[in-house]
XYZ file of C-alpha atoms in Angstrom:
658
model
C 98.690 205.522 28.045
C 101.879 204.374 29.637
C 102.631 200.446 29.374
C 101.545 198.379 32.241
C 98.336 200.401 33.090
C 95.053 199.089 31.886
C 92.628 201.299 30.144
C 89.924 202.837 32.293
C 86.753 200.902 32.150
C 83.587 202.684 30.847
C 81.270 203.372 33.984
C 78.186 201.165 33.777
C 75.077 203.471 33.169
C 73.150 203.750 36.503
C 70.067 201.781 36.625
C 66.845 203.683 37.148
C 65.246 202.615 40.329
C 62.035 200.794 39.947
C 58.959 202.775 40.311
C 56.936 201.345 43.490
C 53.687 200.050 42.710
C 50.540 202.027 43.682
C 49.985 202.025 47.560
C 46.997 199.973 48.703
C 44.326 201.693 50.974
C 45.542 201.664 54.487
C 42.880 198.858 55.477
C 44.147 196.576 52.629
C 47.958 197.281 53.810
C 47.167 196.509 57.215
C 44.873 193.482 56.450
C 48.175 192.095 54.578
C 50.367 192.623 57.576
C 47.799 190.749 59.580
C 47.762 187.780 57.168
C 51.480 187.958 57.436
C 51.547 187.781 60.862
C 49.130 184.991 61.038
C 51.052 182.959 58.570
C 54.065 183.496 60.559
C 52.390 181.936 63.625
C 50.185 179.258 61.829
C 52.311 178.029 59.075
C 55.751 178.580 60.552
C 56.914 181.218 57.811
C 59.338 184.044 58.323
C 56.880 187.333 58.001
C 59.326 188.875 55.386
C 58.410 192.184 53.899
C 54.216 192.362 54.015
C 54.513 194.310 50.752
C 55.023 191.102 49.140
C 53.144 190.561 45.828
C 49.876 192.336 46.876
C 48.058 192.556 43.566
C 46.102 196.198 43.137
C 42.750 194.384 42.286
C 41.178 196.888 44.871
C 41.129 199.226 41.526
C 38.153 197.164 40.242
C 37.131 195.311 43.480
C 37.026 197.983 46.275
C 38.095 196.320 49.489
C 39.747 193.276 48.044
C 43.142 192.091 47.320
C 45.335 189.290 46.769
C 48.656 188.307 48.305
C 51.382 185.665 47.461
C 53.824 184.170 50.014
C 56.496 181.860 49.500
C 56.499 178.609 51.665
C 60.353 178.456 51.652
C 61.710 178.133 54.776
C 58.488 177.026 56.696
C 59.044 175.251 59.767
C 56.224 172.739 58.753
C 58.302 171.222 55.842
C 57.449 168.734 54.361
C 54.252 170.530 54.178
C 51.031 168.467 54.893
C 48.694 167.547 52.296
C 44.985 167.143 51.451
C 43.034 167.039 54.709
C 45.440 168.896 56.621
C 45.252 171.938 54.362
C 41.746 172.620 55.511
C 42.724 172.616 59.444
C 45.637 175.197 58.562
C 43.082 177.354 56.414
C 40.523 177.550 59.272
C 43.392 178.182 61.597
C 45.029 180.968 59.518
C 41.471 182.723 59.039
C 40.873 182.615 62.715
C 44.296 183.801 63.714
C 44.127 186.735 61.106
C 40.840 187.846 62.675
C 41.985 187.403 66.422
C 44.967 189.697 65.532
C 42.484 192.145 63.884
C 40.224 192.111 66.863
C 42.104 195.213 68.221
C 45.681 196.544 68.873
C 47.916 199.330 67.903
C 50.391 199.125 64.967
C 53.730 200.775 65.321
C 55.357 202.306 62.214
C 58.860 203.430 62.527
C 62.233 203.961 60.784
C 65.640 202.762 61.683
C 68.937 202.681 59.883
C 69.502 199.297 58.271
C 72.680 198.343 60.112
C 71.049 199.146 63.484
C 67.952 197.274 62.518
C 69.800 194.219 61.327
C 72.033 194.255 64.474
C 69.090 194.611 66.767
C 66.235 192.337 65.109
C 68.048 190.275 62.762
C 67.620 189.841 58.771
C 64.335 188.151 59.041
C 62.517 191.686 59.043
C 62.856 191.847 55.160
C 63.406 189.889 52.241
C 67.055 189.213 51.563
C 66.881 189.468 47.907
C 65.199 192.825 47.673
C 66.720 196.084 47.306
C 67.030 197.525 50.810
C 67.686 201.187 51.350
C 70.129 202.412 54.024
C 67.249 203.204 56.192
C 64.370 200.976 56.718
C 60.631 201.480 57.216
C 59.383 198.891 59.699
C 55.884 198.035 60.783
C 55.275 196.046 64.241
C 52.172 194.115 64.864
C 52.781 192.856 68.356
C 53.206 189.303 69.017
C 52.962 188.499 65.084
C 54.968 190.229 62.630
C 58.072 192.685 62.431
C 58.543 193.439 58.940
C 59.656 196.007 56.258
C 57.041 197.977 54.629
C 57.315 200.022 51.281
C 57.901 203.606 51.689
C 54.730 204.740 50.189
C 52.394 202.461 52.295
C 50.121 203.738 55.022
C 48.635 201.625 57.738
C 45.764 202.019 59.959
C 46.221 203.223 63.280
C 44.487 200.383 64.833
C 44.063 196.612 63.491
C 40.088 196.851 64.292
C 39.916 199.564 61.762
C 40.279 196.819 58.982
C 37.007 195.134 59.860
C 36.521 191.337 59.287
C 39.135 189.591 56.941
C 37.599 186.704 54.849
C 39.283 184.001 52.813
C 37.056 183.529 49.867
C 36.436 180.539 47.902
C 38.375 177.887 49.909
C 37.409 174.995 47.772
C 39.961 175.486 44.756
C 42.283 172.270 44.195
C 45.747 172.589 44.636
C 47.725 172.194 41.290
C 44.314 173.383 39.539
C 45.011 175.022 36.161
C 42.076 177.414 36.966
C 43.264 180.880 38.100
C 43.252 180.612 41.887
C 41.215 183.173 44.015
C 41.917 181.476 47.392
C 44.658 180.091 49.534
C 46.227 177.076 47.901
C 48.824 174.928 49.408
C 50.427 173.647 46.309
C 53.689 171.459 45.653
C 55.277 174.921 44.393
C 55.154 176.093 48.129
C 53.127 179.189 47.479
C 49.877 180.448 48.985
C 47.286 182.517 47.707
C 44.809 184.445 49.788
C 42.041 186.716 48.557
C 40.736 188.916 51.200
C 38.129 191.716 51.711
C 38.024 194.069 54.539
C 35.348 196.277 56.106
C 36.727 199.639 56.075
C 39.156 200.229 53.103
C 39.059 204.088 54.078
C 40.220 203.695 57.603
C 42.494 206.547 58.876
C 46.300 205.982 58.482
C 48.593 205.864 61.750
C 51.227 208.546 61.982
C 54.922 207.393 61.899
C 56.858 206.843 64.803
C 55.069 204.210 66.790
C 56.624 202.410 69.686
C 59.505 200.019 68.872
C 59.213 196.209 70.114
C 61.344 194.919 72.657
C 64.324 192.909 71.492
C 62.872 189.820 73.167
C 59.652 189.995 71.503
C 61.524 190.838 67.947
C 63.705 187.578 68.575
C 60.510 185.420 69.259
C 58.995 186.647 65.895
C 62.182 186.469 63.798
C 63.108 182.909 64.921
C 59.486 181.746 64.775
C 59.658 180.328 68.514
C 55.982 181.973 69.290
C 53.681 179.873 66.827
C 50.229 178.710 67.145
C 49.743 175.186 67.074
C 46.945 173.325 64.981
C 45.859 170.261 66.407
C 45.709 167.339 64.064
C 48.686 168.850 61.805
C 51.358 169.743 64.419
C 53.594 166.634 65.568
C 55.434 168.072 68.322
C 55.325 166.134 71.765
C 53.291 168.250 74.109
C 55.300 167.085 77.042
C 58.385 168.578 75.298
C 56.872 171.731 73.987
C 58.528 174.957 74.708
C 56.734 177.313 76.939
C 56.383 180.042 74.409
C 54.970 177.765 71.887
C 52.446 176.831 74.562
C 51.408 180.286 75.113
C 50.726 180.812 71.537
C 47.729 178.274 71.303
C 45.281 180.881 71.983
C 42.964 180.497 68.786
C 43.207 177.098 67.582
C 42.910 174.563 70.414
C 39.544 173.584 69.120
C 40.919 173.105 65.305
C 41.242 169.299 64.501
C 42.205 167.674 61.183
C 40.172 164.477 60.811
C 41.932 161.288 62.459
C 44.297 161.443 65.480
C 47.295 159.557 64.211
C 50.624 161.202 64.995
C 54.053 159.759 63.668
C 57.125 161.607 63.706
C 60.692 160.922 64.906
C 59.751 162.232 68.574
C 56.323 160.805 69.030
C 53.874 157.925 67.936
C 50.332 158.388 68.977
C 46.672 157.151 68.169
C 45.667 154.173 66.006
C 48.110 153.962 63.007
C 46.910 153.750 59.445
C 49.838 152.118 57.807
C 48.339 152.584 54.281
C 48.131 156.222 54.925
C 51.671 156.355 56.259
C 53.123 154.948 53.114
C 51.064 157.722 51.049
C 52.119 160.406 53.304
C 55.883 159.526 53.340
C 56.008 158.484 49.990
C 57.593 155.217 50.419
C 56.536 151.915 48.590
C 54.613 149.021 49.959
C 56.617 145.748 50.105
C 54.892 143.717 47.097
C 54.566 139.694 47.128
C 56.549 140.002 44.064
C 59.666 141.696 46.210
C 58.992 139.160 48.889
C 59.569 136.336 46.368
C 62.777 138.026 44.824
C 64.190 138.129 48.546
C 63.226 134.761 49.155
C 65.044 133.558 45.840
C 68.304 135.593 47.129
C 68.240 134.469 50.734
C 66.382 131.152 51.067
C 67.768 130.085 47.537
C 71.268 130.639 48.734
C 70.793 128.194 51.637
C 71.835 130.548 54.129
C 68.402 130.534 55.569
C 65.528 128.139 55.835
C 62.740 130.506 55.043
C 61.990 134.371 55.108
C 61.734 136.150 58.254
C 58.390 135.869 60.089
C 58.321 139.797 60.050
C 58.502 139.776 56.470
C 55.815 136.632 56.124
C 53.458 138.609 58.322
C 53.712 141.972 57.005
C 55.533 143.659 59.920
C 58.278 144.921 57.809
C 55.819 146.470 55.207
C 57.290 149.333 53.417
C 60.546 150.311 51.843
C 62.685 152.895 49.634
C 64.829 151.135 47.015
C 64.822 147.745 48.377
C 64.514 146.295 44.866
C 67.623 148.081 43.924
C 69.441 146.489 46.838
C 67.915 142.992 45.386
C 69.070 143.819 41.922
C 72.678 144.438 43.262
C 72.605 140.978 45.061
C 71.443 139.198 41.969
C 74.584 140.448 40.239
C 76.877 139.308 43.061
C 77.471 143.101 44.338
C 77.710 143.481 48.227
C 75.950 146.189 50.333
C 76.046 147.038 54.098
C 73.329 147.156 56.858
C 73.263 149.917 59.253
C 71.384 150.379 62.379
C 71.872 151.927 65.879
C 70.811 152.379 69.378
C 70.678 155.605 71.650
C 71.601 154.181 75.018
C 69.317 156.104 77.461
C 69.434 153.526 80.202
C 71.288 150.305 81.154
C 68.300 147.848 80.664
C 66.751 147.652 77.180
C 63.258 146.331 76.859
C 61.756 144.151 73.802
C 60.912 147.096 71.609
C 64.633 148.158 71.650
C 65.676 144.580 70.718
C 63.279 144.314 67.842
C 65.316 146.177 65.145
C 68.493 144.150 66.162
C 66.742 140.747 65.936
C 65.588 141.537 62.259
C 68.898 142.907 61.316
C 70.912 139.772 62.600
C 68.649 137.894 60.248
C 69.365 140.328 57.358
C 73.137 139.953 58.060
C 72.826 136.153 57.965
C 70.509 136.086 54.915
C 72.510 138.353 52.638
C 75.782 137.556 54.100
C 76.743 141.191 54.457
C 78.738 143.578 56.882
C 76.958 145.659 59.428
C 77.714 148.948 61.421
C 75.930 149.703 64.614
C 75.922 153.193 65.862
C 75.701 153.999 69.669
C 74.449 157.482 69.780
C 75.777 158.088 73.437
C 76.210 161.796 72.338
C 72.572 162.236 71.240
C 71.337 161.103 74.625
C 73.638 163.477 76.375
C 72.521 166.268 74.147
C 68.745 165.560 75.057
C 68.942 163.904 78.523
C 72.280 165.251 79.944
C 72.601 166.985 83.356
C 74.899 169.221 84.907
C 75.497 169.510 88.680
C 77.575 172.396 90.165
C 79.224 169.938 92.578
C 79.497 166.775 90.508
C 79.757 168.250 86.857
C 78.074 166.704 84.024
C 76.861 163.046 83.555
C 78.515 162.452 80.080
C 80.194 159.384 81.636
C 77.067 157.891 82.513
C 75.890 157.471 78.661
C 79.336 156.183 77.943
C 78.696 153.295 80.539
C 75.137 152.839 78.875
C 76.906 152.230 75.713
C 78.934 149.244 77.026
C 75.875 147.821 78.741
C 73.509 148.109 75.815
C 76.197 146.660 73.232
C 76.204 143.417 75.465
C 72.353 142.978 74.564
C 73.059 143.852 71.056
C 76.178 141.374 70.942
C 73.644 138.570 72.626
C 71.352 138.989 69.239
C 73.823 136.530 67.568
C 75.655 138.914 65.013
C 78.661 137.686 63.006
C 81.571 139.072 64.901
C 83.861 139.095 61.731
C 81.103 141.416 59.846
C 79.965 143.562 62.600
C 81.462 146.803 63.758
C 79.747 148.456 66.799
C 81.109 152.009 67.347
C 80.339 154.888 70.050
C 79.911 158.372 68.524
C 82.044 159.700 71.394
C 84.939 157.497 70.475
C 84.510 157.311 66.705
C 83.507 160.545 65.693
C 86.958 161.497 64.261
C 86.596 159.012 61.360
C 83.325 160.411 60.378
C 83.913 164.063 60.922
C 84.741 164.984 57.362
C 81.462 163.701 56.273
C 79.693 165.397 59.137
C 81.026 168.579 57.717
C 79.954 167.972 54.285
C 76.388 167.216 55.525
C 76.556 170.293 57.656
C 77.329 172.165 54.421
C 74.941 170.625 52.392
C 71.648 171.061 54.708
C 70.149 174.618 55.235
C 69.094 175.203 58.654
C 65.803 175.960 57.517
C 65.454 172.523 56.228
C 66.668 171.148 59.304
C 64.496 173.021 61.639
C 61.528 172.038 59.414
C 62.485 168.245 59.661
C 63.524 168.000 63.215
C 61.280 170.787 64.850
C 64.396 172.416 66.298
C 63.365 176.055 68.185
C 65.443 178.863 69.515
C 65.845 176.902 72.886
C 67.518 173.944 71.300
C 71.011 173.520 72.367
C 73.255 173.843 69.334
C 74.521 170.125 69.555
C 70.808 169.208 69.059
C 70.776 171.158 65.859
C 74.024 169.572 64.694
C 73.279 166.004 65.462
C 71.149 164.994 62.428
C 74.494 164.868 60.504
C 76.135 162.662 63.012
C 73.072 160.179 62.502
C 73.147 160.649 58.723
C 76.852 159.950 57.949
C 76.910 156.008 58.559
C 74.700 156.043 55.547
C 77.948 156.597 53.386
C 80.743 154.023 53.050
C 83.505 156.530 53.271
C 82.564 156.907 56.959
C 84.113 153.489 57.502
C 87.393 153.664 55.304
C 89.247 150.879 57.553
C 86.337 148.523 58.147
C 85.190 148.655 54.507
C 88.868 148.765 53.332
C 88.171 151.961 51.322
C 85.441 150.806 49.214
C 83.194 153.901 48.645
C 80.661 152.393 46.286
C 78.943 150.031 48.898
C 75.259 150.887 49.141
C 73.480 151.060 52.601
C 70.229 149.426 53.644
C 68.701 150.704 56.974
C 65.950 148.685 58.823
C 64.017 150.998 61.135
C 60.528 151.927 62.271
C 58.722 154.004 59.936
C 58.859 157.041 62.287
C 62.566 157.465 61.663
C 62.194 157.680 58.011
C 62.177 161.575 58.032
C 65.856 161.528 59.233
C 66.872 159.849 56.144
C 64.547 161.492 53.651
C 66.626 164.560 54.308
C 69.943 162.367 54.048
C 68.784 161.005 50.638
C 68.343 164.511 49.355
C 71.907 165.475 49.708
C 73.356 161.929 49.598
C 74.965 162.444 45.839
C 77.242 165.078 47.395
C 79.022 162.352 49.570
C 79.728 159.548 47.260
C 81.526 158.931 43.980
C 79.456 159.724 40.611
C 79.255 156.029 40.132
C 77.806 154.870 43.175
C 75.148 152.536 42.292
C 72.398 154.306 44.380
C 73.876 157.637 43.970
C 74.559 157.554 47.688
C 70.854 157.318 48.667
C 70.506 154.735 51.644
C 67.755 152.169 51.090
C 65.421 151.740 53.846
C 63.140 148.843 55.052
C 60.313 150.032 57.540
C 58.774 148.122 60.453
C 55.234 148.622 61.780
C 55.336 149.799 65.618
C 55.593 147.198 68.514
C 52.712 148.132 70.881
C 53.005 148.778 74.537
C 51.353 146.246 76.883
C 48.648 148.816 77.935
C 47.167 149.280 74.530
C 47.730 148.390 70.984
C 48.154 151.989 69.913
C 51.178 154.065 69.678
C 54.616 152.252 70.568
C 56.082 151.059 73.609
C 58.094 153.331 75.907
C 60.842 152.912 78.312
C 59.429 155.461 80.533
C 56.466 153.389 81.551
C 57.901 150.292 83.204
C 54.360 148.648 83.047
C 54.132 149.150 79.256
C 57.149 147.047 78.665
C 58.996 143.801 79.190
C 62.720 144.483 79.879
C 65.438 142.117 79.064
C 66.199 142.316 82.919
C 62.838 141.145 83.867
C 62.471 137.930 85.994
C 59.844 135.171 84.902
C 57.792 136.308 87.710
C 58.064 139.924 86.231
C 57.096 138.680 82.810
C 54.024 136.612 84.194
C 52.770 139.575 86.318
C 53.081 142.306 83.428
C 51.366 140.141 81.115
C 48.611 139.080 83.235
C 48.143 142.399 84.701
C 48.777 144.914 82.186
C 48.332 143.370 78.704
C 45.388 144.952 76.994
C 42.596 142.313 76.055
C 40.671 142.371 73.146
C 38.388 139.770 74.609
C 34.807 140.182 75.556
C 33.581 140.901 79.114
C 32.004 137.681 79.603
C 32.777 134.181 78.452
C 29.346 133.826 77.000
C 29.962 137.287 74.769
C 33.482 135.818 73.855
C 32.133 132.670 72.458
C 29.386 134.476 70.512
C 31.486 137.352 68.967
C 35.099 136.366 69.405
C 38.000 138.818 70.376
C 39.101 142.138 68.818
C 42.416 140.945 67.392
C 43.658 144.468 66.478
C 43.066 145.744 69.986
C 44.409 142.502 71.694
C 48.251 143.287 72.695
C 48.851 139.511 73.597
C 48.001 138.410 70.125
C 49.681 141.246 68.469
C 53.012 140.411 70.412
C 52.684 136.819 69.414
C 52.702 137.913 65.821
C 56.153 139.264 66.653
C 57.460 136.293 68.795
C 55.729 133.385 67.925
C 57.589 131.858 64.952
C 55.184 128.997 64.222
C 53.111 130.354 61.511
C 50.440 127.402 61.902
C 50.026 127.842 65.713
C 49.623 131.667 65.253
C 47.031 130.934 62.657
C 45.211 128.664 65.177
C 45.291 131.258 67.665
C 43.610 133.939 65.330
C 40.919 131.819 64.129
C 40.040 130.323 67.602
C 40.406 133.484 69.745
C 38.954 135.582 66.971
C 36.019 133.745 66.627
C 35.581 132.435 70.390
C 35.288 128.942 69.166
C 37.750 126.010 69.767
C 39.395 124.647 72.807
C 43.088 125.768 72.823
C 42.910 129.445 72.380
C 39.395 130.708 72.683
C 39.979 132.980 75.559
C 42.064 135.954 76.443
C 43.485 133.830 79.442
C 44.720 131.183 77.249
C 46.504 133.813 74.865
C 48.019 135.325 77.839
C 49.313 132.257 78.948
C 50.883 131.309 75.607
C 52.580 134.885 75.304
C 54.020 134.196 78.885
C 55.538 130.944 77.965
C 57.107 132.383 74.735
C 58.358 135.354 76.538
C 60.132 133.637 79.388
C 61.872 131.218 77.004
C 63.088 133.987 74.831
C 64.190 136.488 77.636
C 65.913 133.618 79.795
C 67.959 132.622 76.588
C 68.940 136.180 75.857
C 70.043 136.693 79.563
C 72.142 133.720 79.480
C 74.245 134.694 76.526
C 74.392 138.155 77.843
C 75.949 137.022 81.039
C 78.883 135.775 79.333
C 79.867 138.789 77.578
C 82.310 140.815 79.270
C 83.706 144.520 78.853
C 86.678 143.137 77.209
C 84.660 141.315 74.585
C 82.626 144.553 73.758
C 86.031 146.234 73.294
C 86.834 143.586 70.579
C 83.648 144.293 68.791
C 84.072 147.958 68.899
C 87.723 147.881 67.803
C 88.335 149.711 64.452
C 89.367 146.904 61.985
C 88.573 145.462 58.624
C 85.431 143.542 58.284
C 84.923 140.338 56.222
C 82.728 140.941 53.102
């Protein structure tokens, strides 16, 4: 062969196509389609190919089979455990049989390219061998999927008979061979089902194709059955398609009514259960003593913050590692933030800044404060054809809220306050890295995005994540990329940073002391005036004390709206004492009354109904009014002296002292 021309490579031998497994009876094939459609609606799974791994046990057990589905991509990630499993099983069985109650199934063929263009790729398994022409099955309102070429389906879903999930009590993770649905850590589900009519007649090919709107709703999972007690979506913000899909499981409830996620906090909160569910760690007495030695022992503060002493900050992620670094003289930095949704902040908004100010002083470390004016516009912004949008309103809220934050007493030389709208260029390389590292399925599962979410909402979690990484602050931190980060926050914000911790190693040097993972310290919720469950909301003016309230406003709100745990009569109060867990005035004093001895006196006297100073609800409310008037007045006086020019100095990109 002439020089310069390579020898022809031997052609690889063509692989023989794998033979298709024996087809199931039409009733079983249809039953598997029903289960797939129900799983898409209840579990938030992409339907995928209904052929899946349908095991041919009908050979030995007529009318029975087993189907395996992957949980990857479920919109319920991280998947609920223990008690919540049963609610999902009940809902899945109910939804499967609701779909089986009657309806025509369409089976049709399309060129693969046309099907992808019209319906998207969720109609088949991306890893499977796809022919140029797809055979598709459509179950209206539930599934649009590819099926094997040798399958036949029933003409009607009712031909299947009743579908049963058998032996539901097998434990997740058991070594015993499962014969039921198991929601295990491996994210797989097994369903054994029997059908009533395995010999039902098959449908002819050529059924009616679905509309593009209906196909889209199926493939992006915007049509989904909500399961009460498992779903954590705020019903007030729920999308119309999701509301319409609640048909069968309104009565399905898991035990307990607690709901905690980044969007809503409802019910009576069980903090021990939250620690177990979130996988965080309780702050132990030993860890508190360790913090005391580092902070009080240094002489920077006189005692632990009362919120640590009273277990209000109760949970953490790797706070012990932060302490270990401090004990070796190595620094870290603090990160907290504020979404400026209004010009007036309330006491609940102020809490994280009050505690962060103590942390900064106690550990003598730098701090970055993110003002997410972009986030608030993405979720609450408006557009008027005559006036345009109102982005400028949120920019102004940032300045006004920054004044309240500065009034908390931070060290200006160690503190950088920044607006996302102004500073984003400095963070953008890390934002891109986070976008690259997190799949959309993960983001959708963690943050609840749906088809109607604007693309800015979908992109925003990366903007909130990147202040966790020191390279986002090359100027303030003088190029130090090894600084670990500690984030004080309420525990409902933990899901944001669990996702961040999973990919953190990709954004830091290999010798970063915590592999880039931000450490967290979690706070209990500050209850609204109107009741000790959930947390305070700015949308209900009577549930909150605002930093702009007058002394008269404070007295009126506490007197009229503060929910009392006292008894209905003085006689009953003297006999039984108050319910301190329900009493808002006592709970607020746990936050704002620094004197431990006086708080204990209130607890003993009010809780028992005995004593002279604090045995009644009126006396406890009077004490709270006194404390809040002093605190709010002091804050207002400091804030009044802070100008826009002063705020600009705090927000100037500059080197911090550390």
